[in-house]
Short mmCIF file of C-alpha atoms in Angstrom, two decimals:
data_model
loop_
_atom_site.label_atom_id
_atom_site.label_comp_id
_atom_site.label_asym_id
_atom_site.label_seq_id
_atom_site.Cartn_x
_atom_site.Cartn_y
_atom_site.Cartn_z
CA UNK A 1 18.21 6.06 -19.99
CA UNK A 2 16.58 2.49 -19.79
CA UNK A 3 12.50 2.98 -19.99
CA UNK A 4 11.15 1.15 -16.67
CA UNK A 5 9.34 -1.81 -17.50
CA UNK A 6 5.90 -0.67 -18.50
CA UNK A 7 4.04 -3.71 -17.27
CA UNK A 8 5.70 -4.09 -13.95
CA UNK A 9 5.22 -0.21 -13.59
CA UNK A 10 1.30 -0.47 -14.12
CA UNK A 11 1.25 -3.58 -11.84
CA UNK A 12 2.49 -1.56 -9.19
CA UNK A 13 0.05 1.35 -9.71
CA UNK A 14 -2.56 -0.99 -9.09
CA UNK A 15 -1.07 -2.18 -5.79
CA UNK A 16 -0.11 1.21 -4.66
CA UNK A 17 -3.85 2.16 -5.38
CA UNK A 18 -5.64 -0.38 -3.99
CA UNK A 19 -3.94 -0.51 -0.83
CA UNK A 20 -3.12 3.47 -0.69
CA UNK A 21 -4.73 3.81 3.09
CA UNK A 22 -2.18 1.16 4.28
CA UNK A 23 0.86 2.76 2.66
CA UNK A 24 0.24 5.98 4.67
CA UNK A 25 3.19 4.67 6.59
CA UNK A 26 3.66 7.81 8.67
CA UNK A 27 0.35 7.03 10.29
CA UNK A 28 1.98 3.92 11.97
CA UNK A 29 4.95 6.13 13.57
CA UNK A 30 2.57 7.08 16.56
CA UNK A 31 1.62 3.97 17.28
CA UNK A 32 4.97 2.15 17.05
CA UNK A 33 6.37 4.71 19.40
CA UNK A 34 3.51 4.76 21.76
CA UNK A 35 4.08 0.99 22.12
CA UNK A 36 7.58 1.14 22.64
CA UNK A 37 6.76 3.81 25.32
CA UNK A 38 4.77 2.06 26.56
CA UNK A 39 7.03 -1.37 27.19
CA UNK A 40 9.89 1.13 27.60
CA UNK A 41 7.81 2.38 30.75
CA UNK A 42 8.34 -1.13 32.37
CA UNK A 43 12.06 -1.10 31.97
CA UNK A 44 13.33 0.44 34.94
CA UNK A 45 15.57 2.43 32.71
CA UNK A 46 13.90 5.49 33.80
CA UNK A 47 10.94 6.04 36.63
CA UNK A 48 8.48 3.69 36.49
CA UNK A 49 5.06 5.12 35.76
CA UNK A 50 3.48 2.84 37.96
CA UNK A 51 0.91 2.29 35.22
CA UNK A 52 -0.99 -0.07 37.00
CA UNK A 53 -2.06 2.39 39.51
CA UNK A 54 -1.86 5.38 37.58
CA UNK A 55 -3.13 4.69 34.00
CA UNK A 56 -3.19 8.59 32.84
CA UNK A 57 -0.30 8.76 31.36
CA UNK A 58 -0.75 6.10 29.31
CA UNK A 59 -4.15 6.86 27.95
CA UNK A 60 -2.87 10.37 27.08
CA UNK A 61 0.12 8.69 25.40
CA UNK A 62 -2.61 6.85 23.50
CA UNK A 63 -4.60 9.68 22.79
CA UNK A 64 -1.87 11.58 21.39
CA UNK A 65 -1.00 8.71 19.18
CA UNK A 66 -4.78 8.79 17.80
CA UNK A 67 -4.99 12.35 16.98
CA UNK A 68 -1.29 12.03 15.39
CA UNK A 69 -2.71 9.23 13.33
CA UNK A 70 -5.67 11.36 12.35
CA UNK A 71 -3.18 14.36 11.88
CA UNK A 72 -1.31 12.20 9.31
CA UNK A 73 -4.41 10.96 7.62
CA UNK A 74 -5.42 14.34 7.07
CA UNK A 75 -1.55 15.36 5.66
CA UNK A 76 -1.32 12.52 3.29
CA UNK A 77 -4.77 13.51 1.75
CA UNK A 78 -3.56 16.94 1.02
CA UNK A 79 -0.02 15.97 -0.42
CA UNK A 80 -0.93 12.99 -2.01
CA UNK A 81 -4.78 13.03 -2.64
CA UNK A 82 -7.65 10.77 -1.57
CA UNK A 83 -8.24 7.30 -2.90
CA UNK A 84 -11.67 5.80 -1.84
CA UNK A 85 -10.39 2.02 -1.25
CA UNK A 86 -12.97 -0.67 -2.36
CA UNK A 87 -14.40 -2.30 0.22
CA UNK A 88 -12.61 -5.18 1.34
CA UNK A 89 -14.21 -8.38 1.12
CA UNK A 90 -15.52 -10.36 3.59
CA UNK A 91 -12.94 -12.97 3.45
CA UNK A 92 -10.56 -9.94 4.24
CA UNK A 93 -12.81 -9.15 7.26
CA UNK A 94 -12.79 -12.94 8.26
CA UNK A 95 -8.92 -12.85 7.51
CA UNK A 96 -8.26 -9.96 10.03
CA UNK A 97 -10.60 -10.96 13.20
CA UNK A 98 -8.85 -14.76 13.12
CA UNK A 99 -5.75 -12.95 13.08
CA UNK A 100 -6.62 -11.06 16.04
CA UNK A 101 -7.96 -13.94 18.01
CA UNK A 102 -4.97 -16.12 16.98
CA UNK A 103 -2.59 -12.91 18.24
CA UNK A 104 -4.76 -12.33 21.70
CA UNK A 105 -4.49 -16.07 22.12
CA UNK A 106 -0.53 -16.37 21.46
CA UNK A 107 -0.34 -13.49 24.08
CA UNK A 108 -2.37 -15.39 26.73
CA UNK A 109 -0.30 -18.25 26.30
CA UNK A 110 3.07 -16.71 26.28
CA UNK A 111 2.16 -15.12 29.63
CA UNK A 112 0.50 -18.47 31.44
CA UNK A 113 3.13 -20.74 30.13
CA UNK A 114 5.98 -19.25 29.21
CA UNK A 115 7.19 -21.57 26.76
CA UNK A 116 11.05 -22.08 25.81
CA UNK A 117 10.80 -20.01 22.79
CA UNK A 118 8.26 -16.89 22.60
CA UNK A 119 4.85 -17.91 20.95
CA UNK A 120 3.85 -14.72 20.83
CA UNK A 121 6.57 -13.41 18.91
CA UNK A 122 6.84 -16.05 16.50
CA UNK A 123 2.83 -15.31 15.76
CA UNK A 124 3.54 -11.85 15.41
CA UNK A 125 6.39 -12.69 12.89
CA UNK A 126 3.75 -15.32 11.00
CA UNK A 127 1.13 -12.28 11.38
CA UNK A 128 3.53 -9.81 9.80
CA UNK A 129 4.45 -12.66 6.50
CA UNK A 130 0.57 -13.04 6.21
CA UNK A 131 0.16 -9.06 5.78
CA UNK A 132 2.54 -8.82 3.66
CA UNK A 133 1.27 -11.96 1.59
CA UNK A 134 -2.34 -10.56 1.37
CA UNK A 135 -1.27 -7.38 -0.02
CA UNK A 136 0.70 -8.53 -2.62
CA UNK A 137 4.00 -9.24 -1.75
CA UNK A 138 5.50 -6.43 -2.82
CA UNK A 139 6.38 -4.62 0.37
CA UNK A 140 9.90 -6.67 0.64
CA UNK A 141 10.61 -4.89 3.88
CA UNK A 142 8.14 -7.05 5.79
CA UNK A 143 9.42 -10.20 4.57
CA UNK A 144 12.88 -8.92 6.44
CA UNK A 145 11.16 -7.38 9.64
CA UNK A 146 9.19 -10.76 10.14
CA UNK A 147 12.45 -12.78 9.88
CA UNK A 148 14.24 -10.52 11.97
CA UNK A 149 11.18 -10.83 14.56
CA UNK A 150 10.89 -14.64 14.51
CA UNK A 151 14.83 -14.76 14.96
CA UNK A 152 14.56 -12.61 17.90
CA UNK A 153 11.55 -14.61 19.46
CA UNK A 154 13.48 -18.04 19.68
CA UNK A 155 16.07 -16.92 21.36
CA UNK A 156 17.18 -13.64 22.85
CA UNK A 157 13.21 -12.65 23.92
CA UNK A 158 12.88 -15.35 26.23
CA UNK A 159 16.70 -14.89 27.32
CA UNK A 160 16.75 -11.41 28.11
CA UNK A 161 12.73 -10.32 28.36
CA UNK A 162 12.88 -10.55 32.36
CA UNK A 163 16.24 -8.55 32.71
CA UNK A 164 15.26 -5.60 29.92
CA UNK A 165 11.78 -5.42 31.24
CA UNK A 166 12.14 -6.35 35.20
CA UNK A 167 8.84 -4.25 36.12
CA UNK A 168 6.63 -5.85 33.83
CA UNK A 169 4.03 -8.25 35.34
CA UNK A 170 4.57 -10.20 31.55
CA UNK A 171 7.91 -9.12 30.63
CA UNK A 172 8.08 -11.41 27.42
CA UNK A 173 4.80 -9.76 26.01
CA UNK A 174 6.35 -6.37 26.96
CA UNK A 175 9.57 -7.30 24.56
CA UNK A 176 7.12 -8.52 22.26
CA UNK A 177 5.32 -5.59 22.36
CA UNK A 178 8.23 -3.11 21.80
CA UNK A 179 9.44 -5.41 18.80
CA UNK A 180 6.10 -4.83 17.41
CA UNK A 181 6.71 -0.92 18.09
CA UNK A 182 9.70 -0.92 16.36
CA UNK A 183 8.31 -3.27 13.52
CA UNK A 184 5.47 -0.68 13.03
CA UNK A 185 8.14 2.20 13.21
CA UNK A 186 10.41 0.78 10.37
CA UNK A 187 7.62 -0.72 7.92
CA UNK A 188 5.81 2.30 8.08
CA UNK A 189 8.76 4.49 7.32
CA UNK A 190 9.21 1.63 4.20
CA UNK A 191 5.59 2.14 3.26
CA UNK A 192 5.73 5.84 3.18
CA UNK A 193 9.10 5.71 1.08
CA UNK A 194 7.41 3.09 -0.83
CA UNK A 195 4.42 5.31 -1.64
CA UNK A 196 6.77 8.53 -2.39
CA UNK A 197 8.61 7.07 -4.69
CA UNK A 198 5.48 5.69 -6.81
CA UNK A 199 3.91 8.70 -6.43
CA UNK A 200 6.65 10.99 -7.59
CA UNK A 201 6.98 14.61 -7.02
CA UNK A 202 4.36 16.90 -6.62
CA UNK A 203 2.59 19.18 -8.93
CA UNK A 204 4.77 22.30 -9.60
CA UNK A 205 2.09 24.33 -11.69
CA UNK A 206 0.37 24.31 -15.12
CA UNK A 207 2.38 22.47 -17.92
CA UNK A 208 4.96 21.59 -15.57
CA UNK A 209 4.88 17.98 -14.23
CA UNK A 210 5.80 15.45 -16.58
CA UNK A 211 5.52 17.03 -19.91
CA UNK A 212 9.06 17.45 -20.75
CA UNK A 213 9.75 13.51 -20.55
CA UNK A 214 7.44 11.77 -23.48
CA UNK A 215 4.13 13.78 -24.68
CA UNK A 216 1.20 13.17 -23.14
CA UNK A 217 2.51 9.65 -21.45
CA UNK A 218 4.22 11.70 -18.08
CA UNK A 219 5.53 9.55 -16.09
CA UNK A 220 4.24 6.08 -17.61
CA UNK A 221 6.04 4.23 -20.01
CA UNK A 222 4.54 2.39 -22.80
CA UNK A 223 3.45 -1.08 -21.88
CA UNK B 1 1.16 -20.24 -35.52
CA UNK B 2 0.10 -16.71 -37.09
CA UNK B 3 1.76 -13.89 -35.71
CA UNK B 4 0.33 -11.86 -33.42
CA UNK B 5 0.83 -9.00 -34.63
CA UNK B 6 -3.00 -8.23 -35.65
CA UNK B 7 -3.73 -8.80 -32.21
CA UNK B 8 -1.49 -6.05 -31.14
CA UNK B 9 -2.81 -3.63 -33.84
CA UNK B 10 -6.37 -4.34 -33.08
CA UNK B 11 -6.14 -3.43 -29.20
CA UNK B 12 -8.46 -0.45 -28.00
CA UNK B 13 -6.36 2.51 -28.91
CA UNK B 14 -8.43 4.52 -26.58
CA UNK B 15 -7.51 2.13 -23.47
CA UNK B 16 -4.05 1.54 -24.90
CA UNK B 17 -2.53 4.58 -24.63
CA UNK B 18 -0.16 4.71 -21.79
CA UNK B 19 -1.73 7.60 -19.50
CA UNK B 20 -5.28 6.64 -19.81
CA UNK B 21 -4.05 2.96 -19.32
CA UNK B 22 -2.20 3.83 -16.36
CA UNK B 23 -5.48 6.17 -15.42
CA UNK B 24 -7.57 3.26 -15.98
CA UNK B 25 -5.69 0.66 -14.05
CA UNK B 26 -5.49 2.75 -11.03
CA UNK B 27 -9.29 3.52 -11.01
CA UNK B 28 -9.92 -0.22 -11.77
CA UNK B 29 -7.73 -1.18 -8.07
CA UNK B 30 -10.29 1.74 -6.33
CA UNK B 31 -13.69 2.94 -6.22
CA UNK B 32 -12.47 6.30 -6.88
CA UNK B 33 -9.96 8.52 -6.82
CA UNK B 34 -8.98 12.39 -6.91
CA UNK B 35 -7.39 14.52 -9.50
CA UNK B 36 -4.62 15.00 -6.97
CA UNK B 37 -3.83 11.55 -6.58
CA UNK B 38 -4.26 10.91 -10.20
CA UNK B 39 -1.60 13.66 -11.09
CA UNK B 40 0.78 12.42 -8.64
CA UNK B 41 0.39 8.76 -9.84
CA UNK B 42 1.19 9.59 -13.65
CA UNK B 43 3.15 12.61 -13.33
CA UNK B 44 0.73 14.47 -15.74
CA UNK B 45 0.31 18.00 -16.38
CA UNK B 46 -3.16 19.47 -14.83
CA UNK B 47 -3.98 20.23 -18.50
CA UNK B 48 -2.73 16.75 -19.52
CA UNK B 49 -5.46 14.96 -17.57
CA UNK B 50 -7.93 16.62 -17.51
CA UNK B 51 -7.92 16.04 -21.66
CA UNK B 52 -7.35 12.05 -20.74
CA UNK B 53 -10.02 12.15 -18.30
CA UNK B 54 -12.32 14.45 -20.78
CA UNK B 55 -11.64 11.61 -23.20
CA UNK B 56 -12.85 8.84 -21.06
CA UNK B 57 -15.54 10.58 -19.60
CA UNK B 58 -16.56 10.74 -23.64
CA UNK B 59 -16.20 7.56 -24.40
CA UNK B 60 -18.33 6.26 -20.87
CA UNK B 61 -15.37 4.52 -19.33
CA UNK B 62 -15.14 7.12 -16.60
CA UNK B 63 -17.14 9.15 -14.65
CA UNK B 64 -16.07 12.32 -12.92
CA UNK B 65 -17.67 14.59 -10.49
CA UNK B 66 -16.79 17.89 -9.46
CA UNK B 67 -17.82 19.48 -6.16
CA UNK B 68 -16.48 22.30 -3.57
CA UNK B 69 -14.73 21.11 -0.21
CA UNK B 70 -15.47 24.33 1.43
CA UNK B 71 -13.90 26.74 -1.20
CA UNK B 72 -11.54 24.29 -2.59
CA UNK B 73 -12.81 22.43 -5.95
CA UNK B 74 -12.53 18.66 -5.87
CA UNK B 75 -12.76 16.48 -8.81
CA UNK B 76 -12.90 13.14 -8.36
CA UNK B 77 -13.03 10.07 -10.90
CA UNK B 78 -14.33 6.54 -10.82
CA UNK B 79 -14.56 3.63 -13.34
CA UNK B 80 -18.13 3.13 -14.61
CA UNK B 81 -18.92 -0.58 -15.47
CA UNK B 82 -18.59 -0.24 -18.86
CA UNK B 83 -14.99 0.92 -17.78
CA UNK B 84 -14.59 -1.58 -15.35
CA UNK B 85 -15.23 -4.12 -18.18
CA UNK B 86 -13.16 -2.38 -20.83
CA UNK B 87 -9.98 -2.53 -18.94
CA UNK B 88 -10.47 -6.21 -17.85
CA UNK B 89 -10.84 -7.18 -21.36
CA UNK B 90 -7.76 -4.79 -22.19
CA UNK B 91 -5.61 -7.11 -19.78
CA UNK B 92 -6.85 -10.01 -20.50
CA UNK B 93 -6.30 -9.30 -24.59
CA UNK B 94 -2.36 -8.20 -23.17
CA UNK B 95 -2.39 -11.20 -21.29
CA UNK B 96 -3.32 -13.35 -24.25
CA UNK B 97 -0.94 -11.54 -26.70
CA UNK B 98 2.39 -12.09 -24.16
CA UNK B 99 1.54 -15.53 -23.95
CA UNK B 100 1.19 -16.16 -28.12
CA UNK B 101 4.51 -14.07 -28.11
CA UNK B 102 6.51 -16.06 -25.79
CA UNK B 103 5.91 -18.99 -28.15
CA UNK B 104 5.65 -17.39 -31.45
CA UNK B 105 8.59 -17.99 -33.99
CA UNK B 106 8.93 -16.52 -37.58
CA UNK B 107 7.97 -18.89 -40.48
CA UNK B 108 11.17 -20.46 -42.33
CA UNK B 109 11.39 -18.41 -45.79
#
């Protein structure tokens, strides 16, 4: 069996460890699920929760998503261990704040001006691409998801949002929120898969994991 | 151009050993990691991992902290400044070696 490229393996070790907190993909599922459920509440496909008048269900759902997120963080610690990530740079924080600002502006522009293409969706796609690049360009699933989101924002979202989310005061924003929720869910599952494949199976006991393959080298091949 | 093999032989063996290089590379990318994470990352057994960490700690490249979280022992490792410098030097040496071997051709007899 051909040995994996040792250098590439070490680059992956560095990437996975540096972004361990962001690769805990299952933690994105409650957030994604909440966004999709929130959007579907305006679809008219099931009884409208009248969220504007009775926000309690949305608050409860959001709180549940938050609790699930914390619970999954604890699960990751127990199952895969703990990494104290290095503090992210000021440049990172500025970039993050800038991205949030651009995201909010795009949402307002979408609602106010209803442009021929969904600028909110295109902005979300561009920010997904930025996220992929800033993290080191190794999560290729975000490339695909960003492309899909951009494609949907160019035509289907402006065309279909009104019909899909008739109960919403801003159907296009709701449509993009639903797509983002799906992106979080799919992206999160792939992130989790990436982490699981990088970290391998859990240790089975003393002298068990890795010893049969290479003496003292475990899973890691020679550089 | 002289053969790069002398440079290869001159690499720090403490750092260059595959499991230890993986450990040092991972620790260079974070502020610290616990035993479970390092074990899952490298696939080493508990004994092997402990042994490698002990060697690195003895050489001053890694600091190992042991404490209890409730009744559960928790071992955490982090790179020292010397360790961080050693890893950077090693990766620079590997990169120089890689560039040299790309252009090296054996001399004609």
